[in-house]
XYZ file of C-alpha atoms in Angstrom:
751
model
C 70.486 159.140 88.124
C 71.484 155.968 86.480
C 74.533 155.173 84.409
C 75.460 152.061 82.526
C 78.558 150.439 81.031
C 79.835 147.001 80.015
C 82.981 145.110 81.043
C 83.493 142.180 78.666
C 85.967 139.467 79.459
C 87.344 139.574 75.953
C 87.780 143.357 76.017
C 89.091 143.944 79.530
C 92.471 145.662 79.497
C 92.006 147.043 75.977
C 91.634 150.742 75.096
C 88.397 152.261 76.386
C 85.958 152.751 73.542
C 83.915 155.526 75.101
C 84.203 157.250 78.456
C 81.182 158.551 80.273
C 81.353 160.742 83.382
C 78.105 160.770 85.310
C 77.139 161.805 88.791
C 74.466 160.397 91.012
C 73.238 160.811 94.541
C 74.800 157.627 95.804
C 78.137 157.798 93.980
C 79.999 161.107 94.202
C 82.372 160.259 91.371
C 81.982 157.396 88.914
C 84.950 155.531 87.433
C 85.267 155.426 83.643
C 83.438 152.384 82.235
C 82.923 150.976 78.750
C 79.509 151.951 77.453
C 77.222 149.215 76.228
C 73.591 149.101 75.229
C 70.818 148.552 77.764
C 69.970 144.992 78.790
C 66.861 143.249 77.584
C 64.721 142.862 80.696
C 62.679 140.105 79.107
C 65.785 137.891 79.051
C 66.520 138.198 82.775
C 66.092 135.108 84.980
C 65.438 135.012 88.747
C 68.425 133.597 90.578
C 66.157 131.352 92.637
C 64.962 129.619 89.436
C 68.561 128.932 88.416
C 69.476 127.520 91.846
C 66.454 125.236 91.658
C 67.525 123.569 88.388
C 67.963 119.771 88.620
C 71.476 118.440 88.676
C 71.123 116.831 85.248
C 70.202 120.237 83.782
C 73.098 121.959 85.529
C 75.470 119.370 84.054
C 74.581 120.749 80.584
C 75.867 124.219 81.628
C 72.817 126.098 80.422
C 73.149 129.754 79.382
C 72.001 132.311 81.962
C 71.225 136.033 82.069
C 70.865 137.513 85.568
C 70.955 140.840 87.384
C 71.647 141.571 91.041
C 73.583 143.505 93.688
C 77.093 142.436 94.703
C 77.049 141.530 98.411
C 80.646 140.252 98.783
C 83.741 140.309 96.604
C 87.255 138.926 96.602
C 88.820 137.059 93.680
C 85.226 136.106 92.876
C 82.012 137.696 94.158
C 78.498 136.954 95.372
C 75.443 138.717 93.963
C 71.805 138.661 95.103
C 68.473 139.671 93.575
C 64.992 139.782 95.138
C 64.734 135.948 95.020
C 68.124 134.546 96.095
C 71.891 134.903 95.963
C 74.519 133.120 93.834
C 78.311 132.727 93.609
C 80.137 134.074 90.535
C 83.299 132.060 89.869
C 85.750 133.968 87.648
C 88.682 131.656 88.444
C 86.960 128.486 87.232
C 85.476 130.286 84.223
C 88.956 131.414 83.237
C 90.258 127.837 83.531
C 87.505 126.714 81.157
C 88.328 129.501 78.702
C 84.942 131.207 79.155
C 86.267 134.322 80.907
C 89.372 135.980 79.505
C 89.629 139.065 81.665
C 91.528 137.809 84.691
C 90.257 138.858 88.143
C 86.968 140.750 88.397
C 87.268 144.522 87.990
C 88.173 146.509 91.073
C 85.061 148.629 90.538
C 82.883 145.657 91.494
C 82.384 146.100 95.238
C 79.445 145.379 97.558
C 76.533 147.647 96.585
C 77.273 147.630 92.829
C 74.478 146.308 90.643
C 75.704 144.041 87.830
C 74.209 142.133 84.971
C 75.899 138.910 83.851
C 75.616 136.652 80.864
C 77.312 133.272 80.933
C 76.514 129.711 81.958
C 75.832 127.745 85.092
C 77.751 124.742 86.446
C 77.025 122.048 89.077
C 80.048 123.607 90.810
C 80.055 123.196 94.572
C 77.331 122.999 97.205
C 75.163 125.427 95.227
C 75.613 126.044 91.474
C 78.021 128.896 90.601
C 77.849 131.270 87.649
C 80.565 131.035 84.973
C 80.656 134.599 83.573
C 81.374 135.570 79.984
C 80.309 139.236 80.059
C 79.673 141.521 83.037
C 77.663 144.760 82.843
C 78.007 147.282 85.700
C 74.712 149.139 86.104
C 75.475 151.404 89.069
C 75.065 151.493 92.830
C 72.079 150.039 94.645
C 71.197 149.410 98.322
C 72.169 146.015 99.689
C 69.306 143.502 100.113
C 67.716 143.284 103.547
C 69.241 140.482 105.644
C 67.162 137.452 106.388
C 66.374 136.873 110.046
C 68.107 133.893 111.665
C 66.384 130.563 111.177
C 68.389 127.679 112.651
C 67.049 125.099 110.234
C 67.702 127.289 107.204
C 71.080 128.425 108.450
C 72.522 125.048 109.535
C 71.207 123.141 106.512
C 72.875 125.460 103.980
C 69.622 126.842 102.595
C 70.862 130.386 103.334
C 73.946 129.898 101.159
C 74.948 133.156 99.350
C 72.233 135.141 101.230
C 72.597 138.203 103.403
C 71.548 137.157 106.906
C 71.588 138.311 110.504
C 72.762 135.884 113.217
C 73.319 136.275 116.959
C 75.491 133.956 119.041
C 78.219 133.492 121.643
C 81.820 133.876 120.549
C 83.818 130.766 121.487
C 87.212 131.662 120.090
C 89.024 134.380 118.146
C 92.001 133.895 115.850
C 93.647 137.121 114.744
C 94.845 137.916 111.231
C 96.188 141.074 109.608
C 92.877 142.209 108.117
C 90.399 139.575 109.234
C 89.364 137.992 112.534
C 88.379 134.309 112.364
C 85.665 133.616 114.945
C 83.963 130.445 116.123
C 80.441 131.391 117.164
C 77.756 129.210 118.719
C 74.116 129.780 117.808
C 71.221 127.484 118.732
C 73.725 125.087 120.307
C 75.762 124.650 117.133
C 79.095 126.246 116.207
C 79.911 127.962 112.915
C 82.710 130.076 111.527
C 82.721 133.800 110.807
C 85.210 136.044 108.991
C 84.932 139.588 110.371
C 86.738 142.686 109.181
C 89.452 143.727 111.628
C 88.083 147.263 111.494
C 84.794 146.099 113.054
C 86.438 145.202 116.392
C 88.446 148.024 117.990
C 90.678 147.106 120.912
C 91.645 143.609 122.033
C 89.716 141.029 119.977
C 90.085 138.419 122.753
C 87.582 140.359 124.828
C 84.963 138.979 122.446
C 85.350 135.459 123.875
C 82.090 134.497 125.667
C 80.404 137.718 124.463
C 77.067 137.709 122.628
C 77.371 139.334 119.203
C 75.043 140.089 116.331
C 76.466 139.803 112.830
C 75.032 140.886 109.512
C 76.812 139.518 106.489
C 76.792 137.010 103.660
C 76.381 133.338 104.481
C 78.484 130.787 102.591
C 79.102 127.095 103.045
C 82.048 124.831 103.730
C 81.499 121.720 101.609
C 83.353 118.530 100.734
C 84.543 117.279 97.340
C 81.104 115.756 96.769
C 79.547 119.174 97.077
C 77.899 118.239 100.389
C 77.295 120.782 103.173
C 79.617 120.593 106.167
C 79.394 123.854 108.117
C 78.011 127.370 107.538
C 80.369 130.320 107.377
C 79.567 134.043 107.423
C 81.489 136.958 105.900
C 81.081 140.315 107.668
C 82.883 143.045 105.710
C 80.972 146.116 106.899
C 82.022 147.242 110.401
C 78.415 148.288 110.966
C 77.400 144.672 110.509
C 79.136 143.535 113.698
C 77.581 144.501 117.068
C 78.476 143.287 120.567
C 75.067 142.697 122.148
C 76.312 141.498 125.513
C 79.929 141.579 126.716
C 81.436 138.520 128.345
C 79.733 137.908 131.672
C 82.859 136.753 133.480
C 86.553 136.483 133.075
C 87.267 132.976 131.698
C 88.355 131.487 135.018
C 85.477 133.168 136.830
C 82.940 131.229 134.771
C 80.478 128.886 136.510
C 82.226 125.824 137.943
C 81.025 122.365 136.963
C 82.546 119.093 138.283
C 84.537 117.201 135.678
C 82.198 114.208 135.785
C 79.049 116.360 135.506
C 79.780 118.494 132.441
C 76.850 117.183 130.446
C 74.546 116.287 133.336
C 71.001 117.619 133.833
C 70.672 121.328 134.586
C 67.344 123.221 134.881
C 68.918 126.369 133.492
C 71.282 125.696 130.534
C 74.432 127.714 130.100
C 73.152 129.200 126.830
C 76.408 128.457 125.014
C 78.514 130.427 127.492
C 81.838 129.371 128.942
C 82.041 127.047 131.947
C 84.920 126.050 134.195
C 86.151 122.750 135.631
C 89.313 121.200 137.000
C 91.066 117.826 137.071
C 94.329 115.943 137.093
C 96.333 115.753 133.890
C 96.993 112.252 132.578
C 98.258 113.366 129.160
C 98.962 116.569 127.243
C 99.342 117.472 123.554
C 100.359 121.169 123.426
C 98.075 123.365 121.220
C 95.843 120.305 120.705
C 94.362 118.737 123.808
C 94.734 118.047 127.501
C 93.340 114.823 129.003
C 91.936 115.153 132.513
C 90.682 112.508 134.915
C 88.683 112.512 138.113
C 87.910 109.090 139.573
C 86.517 106.699 136.964
C 85.622 109.514 134.552
C 87.841 111.424 132.169
C 87.487 114.291 129.705
C 89.362 115.427 126.618
C 89.788 119.219 126.507
C 90.510 120.768 123.099
C 92.726 123.811 123.522
C 95.210 126.011 121.703
C 97.206 126.584 124.896
C 100.865 125.976 124.012
C 101.929 125.036 127.557
C 103.139 121.479 128.124
C 101.500 119.835 131.131
C 102.799 116.658 132.722
C 100.843 113.809 134.319
C 99.985 114.694 137.895
C 99.522 118.431 137.241
C 96.321 119.859 138.668
C 94.790 122.270 136.140
C 91.796 124.542 135.784
C 89.979 124.710 132.458
C 87.618 127.332 131.050
C 85.905 126.319 127.823
C 82.702 125.637 125.959
C 80.632 122.506 126.284
C 80.911 120.173 123.290
C 78.297 117.414 123.015
C 79.295 116.091 119.606
C 81.050 112.986 120.994
C 79.769 110.028 122.991
C 80.466 111.930 126.184
C 80.500 115.659 126.863
C 83.833 117.438 126.583
C 85.211 120.970 126.419
C 86.378 122.815 123.295
C 88.021 126.164 122.578
C 89.305 126.042 126.145
C 91.905 127.919 128.144
C 93.997 125.836 130.562
C 96.101 126.948 133.530
C 98.044 125.015 136.120
C 96.904 125.317 139.721
C 99.047 122.678 141.404
C 101.196 119.569 141.121
C 100.786 116.084 142.431
C 101.599 112.442 141.960
C 100.630 111.048 138.556
C 97.477 108.982 138.706
C 98.061 105.245 138.672
C 96.260 103.492 135.852
C 93.274 101.378 136.801
C 93.978 97.681 136.384
C 90.881 96.744 134.463
C 90.490 94.712 131.306
C 88.695 95.946 128.192
C 86.148 93.175 128.712
C 85.332 94.586 132.160
C 84.970 98.119 130.746
C 82.536 96.769 128.150
C 80.609 94.815 130.808
C 80.308 97.851 133.125
C 78.834 99.989 130.356
C 76.642 97.205 128.977
C 75.127 96.581 132.421
C 74.425 100.308 132.871
C 72.722 100.530 129.475
C 70.536 97.501 130.156
C 69.437 98.986 133.483
C 69.149 102.563 132.077
C 71.335 103.923 134.861
C 74.778 105.493 135.173
C 77.750 103.168 135.134
C 79.189 102.402 138.560
C 81.818 103.482 139.583
C 82.113 105.143 136.154
C 82.295 104.392 132.449
C 86.113 104.741 132.286
C 85.796 106.861 129.134
C 88.880 109.128 128.944
C 90.475 107.289 131.894
C 93.904 105.735 132.161
C 93.755 101.931 132.367
C 96.270 99.103 132.262
C 95.511 95.668 130.848
C 97.212 92.585 129.382
C 96.942 92.075 125.650
C 98.356 90.111 122.773
C 99.728 91.929 119.740
C 97.914 90.874 116.569
C 99.211 93.381 114.030
C 100.919 96.760 113.852
C 100.631 99.296 111.042
C 102.221 102.676 110.357
C 99.862 105.555 109.537
C 100.387 109.123 108.298
C 100.121 110.424 111.857
C 101.883 107.651 113.771
C 100.761 104.068 113.937
C 98.291 101.615 115.391
C 98.661 98.396 117.342
C 95.880 95.872 116.826
C 95.457 94.065 120.143
C 93.545 91.069 121.357
C 92.363 91.484 124.962
C 90.000 88.728 125.941
C 86.858 89.060 123.860
C 87.456 92.720 123.009
C 89.327 93.985 119.978
C 91.451 96.979 120.960
C 93.073 99.528 118.664
C 95.966 101.374 120.292
C 96.869 104.745 118.748
C 100.557 105.664 118.958
C 102.432 108.890 118.112
C 105.072 108.720 115.307
C 108.224 108.709 117.455
C 106.760 106.190 119.872
C 105.587 103.925 117.058
C 109.127 103.845 115.666
C 110.297 102.530 119.049
C 107.522 99.903 119.138
C 107.930 98.723 115.560
C 110.361 96.030 116.756
C 107.523 94.155 118.466
C 106.452 90.977 116.728
C 102.894 89.715 116.389
C 101.815 87.324 119.177
C 103.902 89.246 121.727
C 102.342 89.276 125.196
C 102.103 92.906 126.358
C 101.077 95.056 129.266
C 99.398 98.146 127.786
C 98.592 101.447 129.487
C 96.354 103.879 127.628
C 93.472 106.328 127.705
C 90.112 104.776 126.889
C 88.367 106.191 123.832
C 85.239 104.169 123.129
C 83.145 104.557 120.031
C 79.611 103.356 120.704
C 77.460 105.691 118.575
C 73.859 106.534 119.308
C 71.348 108.738 117.575
C 67.759 109.945 117.730
C 65.396 106.997 117.605
C 68.398 104.658 117.849
C 69.653 104.730 121.436
C 72.530 102.471 122.410
C 71.129 99.091 123.454
C 74.165 96.917 122.909
C 77.842 97.675 123.465
C 80.147 96.256 120.790
C 83.264 94.397 121.888
C 85.689 96.933 120.497
C 87.621 99.764 122.057
C 90.231 102.341 121.228
C 92.995 103.491 123.572
C 95.474 106.333 123.226
C 99.041 105.293 124.126
C 100.871 108.261 125.624
C 104.495 107.093 125.146
C 106.316 103.962 124.080
C 106.928 103.236 127.794
C 103.181 102.534 128.150
C 103.671 99.332 126.133
C 105.698 96.740 128.068
C 106.802 93.458 126.535
C 105.856 90.681 128.962
C 106.791 87.713 126.819
C 108.234 87.541 123.335
C 106.384 85.322 120.910
C 107.600 81.850 120.076
C 109.934 81.739 117.156
C 107.398 79.419 115.569
C 104.967 81.965 114.258
C 102.105 80.807 112.018
C 103.957 82.201 109.025
C 107.143 80.351 109.929
C 105.184 77.187 110.683
C 103.598 77.480 107.263
C 107.025 77.980 105.692
C 108.459 75.038 107.645
C 105.500 72.876 106.672
C 106.022 73.899 103.077
C 109.715 73.058 103.296
C 108.977 69.699 104.929
C 106.396 68.952 102.280
C 108.921 69.893 99.618
C 111.586 67.718 101.263
C 109.123 64.847 101.581
C 108.195 65.193 97.938
C 111.863 65.386 96.991
C 112.666 62.349 99.176
C 109.812 60.403 97.628
C 110.967 61.371 94.169
C 114.543 60.451 95.114
C 113.421 57.090 96.543
C 111.423 56.336 93.401
C 114.367 57.408 91.256
C 116.771 55.375 93.424
C 114.519 52.315 93.212
C 114.372 52.692 89.465
C 118.142 53.135 89.315
C 118.679 50.068 91.547
C 116.456 48.051 89.260
C 118.318 49.352 86.234
C 121.739 48.663 87.760
C 120.538 45.244 88.917
C 119.392 44.465 85.399
C 122.744 45.637 84.067
C 124.579 43.565 86.676
C 122.488 40.497 85.853
C 123.119 41.062 82.176
C 126.840 41.538 82.807
C 126.970 38.458 84.985
C 125.144 36.480 82.315
C 127.559 37.805 79.701
C 130.485 36.991 81.964
C 129.238 33.476 82.535
C 128.518 32.976 78.834
C 131.952 34.311 77.906
C 133.608 32.204 80.599
C 131.735 29.153 79.389
C 132.665 29.900 75.795
C 136.248 30.474 76.879
C 136.293 27.182 78.770
C 134.882 25.395 75.745
C 137.567 26.969 73.577
C 140.281 25.832 75.976
C 138.942 22.295 76.020
C 138.718 22.314 72.246
C 142.310 23.568 71.986
C 143.493 20.852 74.387
C 141.659 18.180 72.388
C 143.124 19.411 69.112
C 146.602 19.583 70.660
C 146.276 16.020 71.955
C 145.028 14.797 68.602
C 147.863 16.536 66.757
C 150.417 15.150 69.230
C 149.103 11.610 69.145
C 148.556 11.441 65.409
C 150.233 13.916 63.089
C 153.255 14.711 65.326
C 153.919 11.049 66.015
C 153.580 10.252 62.337
C 155.910 13.036 61.279
C 158.393 11.952 63.952
C 158.272 8.414 62.576
C 158.722 9.656 59.024
C 161.715 11.654 60.119
C 163.197 8.624 61.836
C 162.764 6.495 58.722
C 164.298 9.143 56.467
C 167.244 9.494 58.814
C 167.667 5.715 58.808
C 167.653 5.659 55.041
C 170.263 8.348 54.663
C 172.496 6.987 57.370
C 172.128 3.250 56.781
C 172.470 3.192 53.021
C 174.980 5.903 52.306
C 176.919 3.836 49.845
C 173.940 2.164 48.179
C 171.975 5.368 47.633
C 172.875 7.421 44.585
C 174.112 10.883 45.364
C 171.217 12.614 43.696
C 168.723 10.556 45.705
C 170.728 11.163 48.877
C 170.340 14.884 48.419
C 166.558 14.514 48.028
C 166.356 12.272 51.099
C 168.368 14.839 53.140
C 166.110 17.616 52.005
C 163.029 15.555 52.921
C 164.532 14.784 56.324
C 165.158 18.473 56.987
C 161.646 19.450 55.862
C 160.062 16.822 58.053
C 162.221 17.941 61.004
C 161.215 21.564 60.405
C 157.540 20.599 60.138
C 157.791 18.580 63.348
C 159.264 21.537 65.190
C 156.495 23.780 63.783
C 153.840 21.300 64.804
C 155.391 20.866 68.245
C 155.253 24.631 68.755
C 151.626 24.679 67.681
C 150.792 21.879 70.072
C 152.568 23.798 72.827
C 150.613 26.912 72.013
C 147.337 25.052 72.045
C 148.094 23.334 75.346
C 149.998 26.216 76.980
C 148.084 27.606 79.991
C 150.231 29.620 82.420
C 149.935 28.650 86.040
C 148.323 31.494 87.960
C 151.034 31.040 90.543
C 153.731 31.437 87.859
C 154.806 35.047 87.039
C 154.117 36.193 83.496
C 157.846 36.814 82.982
C 158.591 33.133 83.665
C 155.925 32.004 81.208
C 157.371 34.323 78.550
C 160.894 32.959 79.203
C 159.656 29.380 78.802
C 157.929 30.257 75.547
C 161.032 32.010 74.161
C 163.276 29.020 74.942
C 160.903 26.722 73.109
C 160.580 28.989 70.079
C 164.328 29.536 69.500
C 165.473 26.034 70.417
C 168.237 24.967 67.992
C 168.238 28.305 66.148
C 171.179 30.048 67.824
C 169.081 33.122 68.707
C 169.650 35.093 71.930
C 166.535 35.980 73.952
C 165.974 38.023 77.147
C 163.055 39.014 79.414
C 163.078 42.220 81.558
C 160.487 43.292 84.130
C 160.026 46.969 85.155
C 157.937 48.314 88.007
C 156.310 46.319 90.776
C 154.990 43.179 89.126
C 151.648 41.703 90.094
C 149.511 38.740 89.341
C 148.124 38.747 85.806
C 144.742 37.272 85.011
C 145.233 33.991 83.167
C 143.163 35.196 80.203
C 145.259 38.355 79.898
C 148.461 36.310 80.194
C 147.306 33.840 77.572
C 146.503 36.541 75.040
C 149.831 38.268 75.660
C 151.708 34.959 75.239
C 150.035 34.493 71.864
C 151.209 37.979 70.912
C 154.786 37.152 72.030
C 154.703 33.897 70.077
C 153.483 35.553 66.901
C 155.964 38.428 67.194
C 158.936 36.078 67.823
C 158.000 33.654 65.013
C 157.662 36.629 62.621
C 161.098 37.840 63.736
C 162.630 34.411 63.142
C 160.884 33.458 59.909
C 160.676 36.846 58.160
C 163.283 39.017 59.831
C 166.104 36.454 60.399
C 166.625 38.046 63.789
C 169.574 37.021 65.991
C 168.388 38.793 69.171
C 164.886 39.038 70.700
C 164.159 41.069 73.903
C 160.820 41.185 75.760
C 160.072 43.970 78.300
C 157.173 43.809 80.803
C 156.492 47.272 82.380
C 153.884 47.510 85.205
C 152.450 50.962 85.968
C 152.237 52.274 89.580
C 149.444 50.528 91.406
C 149.366 47.777 88.768
C 146.592 49.574 86.869
C 148.136 48.820 83.446
C 150.778 46.638 81.767
C 152.899 47.461 78.745
C 154.633 44.591 76.911
C 157.231 45.252 74.157
C 158.894 42.621 71.887
C 162.024 43.974 70.121
C 164.207 42.193 67.520
C 167.252 43.096 65.395
C 165.915 41.549 62.182
C 165.605 42.952 58.684
C 162.543 45.056 59.504
C 159.928 46.258 56.976
C 157.826 49.219 55.934
C 154.797 49.326 58.233
C 151.626 49.412 56.157
C 153.213 47.799 53.111
C 153.455 44.274 54.555
C 151.181 41.500 53.134
C 147.888 41.350 54.991
C 144.854 39.105 55.416
C 143.992 39.529 51.751
C 147.148 37.579 50.833
C 146.727 34.967 53.568
C 148.895 36.619 56.253
C 146.964 36.991 59.543
C 149.806 37.418 62.069
C 149.717 41.150 62.676
C 145.910 41.275 62.426
C 145.618 38.459 64.991
C 147.965 40.221 67.438
C 145.962 43.467 67.135
C 142.634 41.700 67.728
C 143.952 39.882 70.830
C 145.207 43.122 72.396
C 142.060 45.081 71.554
C 139.934 42.240 72.976
C 141.564 43.145 76.329
C 140.593 46.833 75.879
C 144.234 47.512 75.138
C 146.257 49.395 72.560
C 148.426 47.649 69.931
C 151.318 49.326 68.138
C 153.989 48.040 65.710
C 157.063 50.053 64.759
C 159.643 48.921 62.154
C 162.148 50.336 59.686
C 163.913 48.310 56.987
C 167.340 47.266 58.324
C 166.584 48.393 61.933
C 164.454 45.604 63.354
C 160.894 45.619 64.640
C 159.172 46.529 67.947
C 155.715 45.198 68.816
C 154.026 46.993 71.785
C 150.848 45.957 73.618
C 149.330 48.065 76.426
C 146.471 46.534 78.441
C 144.596 47.958 81.482
C 143.799 46.159 84.722
C 146.035 43.092 84.321
C 144.646 41.628 87.579
C 140.933 41.639 86.659
C 138.853 41.037 83.587
C 135.613 43.115 83.116
C 132.501 41.443 81.712
C 132.732 43.259 78.380
C 136.335 42.019 78.001
C 135.153 38.474 78.577
C 132.793 38.894 75.639
C 135.558 40.277 73.387
C 137.941 37.487 74.383
C 135.220 34.968 73.670
C 134.751 36.415 70.199
C 138.489 36.154 69.458
C 138.713 32.637 70.857
C 135.686 31.554 68.903
C 137.188 33.010 65.740
C 140.451 31.146 66.348
C 138.572 27.946 67.134
C 136.783 28.271 63.841
C 140.130 28.756 62.074
C 141.464 25.665 63.768
């Protein structure tokens, strides 16, 4: 009998619409299922046609309608019709929003016939179905398994097919419900997942046994969807049969010398376990043991957790693995049979290892004394670079003409990270060459590159540290020197320009100084000439007139009327006053202090001359450590004293005049003050140049021409104080020469 129902992704978990209880010969009791109309047979597609669609068509996710028998189920399931099998991916369909029912129904088990509508996707290695609705049709016998065909099986062509394969079990890993086996068939290994119920007793007894498995073939593939390895699922205990138990206990297997594992043998081992022995040179528990015998070594892949130390003598039972450049053992058991002295590394350079193998290849013979593959060697090398990796680190070494990559474990690399490039080293390691060959492309040339496995950090010995002058530091130093040279050149150019500029300034200043000095000298000569002319002409004349007037008033007292006598007396007094004024002017014009005479003495002489016959008291006081005063500075200050004293006598009717000369520490400045007890005046209200009075203005200009400060302080009834402060009384800068020349020229013009 047949029965039919539908499970729709959108309806799963909702209330059942109609329940049908049916019985059939193959299913004693049927679970309640949602009834749905019969499928349209004309719409059905062979699975083989769908699998054969081009990739560009699959990318469009075309709609599909297929029917077949479930051959394997888990979160997803595999179904097969008369043409082929296919993978039904509920998880991915749910992610895309195509399937809304969660995991596939529990009723879908191997042997259930289903009908699916949905779409197809490029998916993985072979295109999977993305279901939208699933119809359960009933129970049906499983498809007949395909007989083993190595090409079909190991190319992935049997993907999602029921198949039957026989092979030798190489290893067994036990799980709670499933045994994970590595099985070798036709010389190639593959994985198998077998129900724990199919193997009663100790599963390890399967190692080296010949088994026949009937199950569903799937594929391990990469992220490109490319085939990597076949894998078989055996869920039915009846699908797993031990054809031939293990021939020997592991360590009773046929013995083969370590250096002859892959050598010629008339009768091959047929994938069965073999046994060898050797001396341990390195051990990685649960990963590998490295053995050596003479100039030949072998890596043994093992899950044995025991830690072996160099020098241990061990026996190994495992399966021949020809996938590398040299034969090795995999899925092996290892046991210790003795202890000994660790093997000393062979002192041979990478270049010599390359030469030994290259010579053997050219002559088509075995290398003598061996190829050193998997052997412990010691050689000098220079460190080029070192890099950390996710599983340790690598040292890039230069050893003659051969480039060597040294692989280092994480803890050891941390200890070696202090090494600097260009260090001279002595390196001990296990040779791992990589000179690939293939069908139609045998090795004819050996490349100058090699890989060695460093066992511990102690295998790398620093012979000589690199010079501090590394290429990077030399480059930095060269850059710094270049920068310094550029800076020095720029500084020299700047200095030369500055020297030229300062020289030009100095020349200009010297020219100004000379011009000012010349102008000053001309002014002095002109003053002297005018003074001489005034003395020899006007002063002499006025003196004569005064003499005549005096004679008239004294010689004719009785003959001269009184009124005329008064006029003659007045004239005599005026002429005498004018003569004194003129004599003072002549003195001023001719006065030139002797540089050997202190300024205080010159001021005293001037004061005596100015107050002669006037009954005025004068004094000169010097404060601080006096010094020589430049003659030009002294001359200008004397003119200031003269003008201040004459103003005190003529306008202030002063009876006392005091001059103070105060020298600052170090003779860097001089302050001169002229104080009188005259009538005083309101500063700022006195007649100025506009009314023909130039005295105060002239004093200010003389002081400022010396780069000094001029100040006048006075109060009506309290006298007047004139203060002049000048810097550097001992020397006269060039710019001061120019200012003095301007003042002198102005005065010469007035004269």
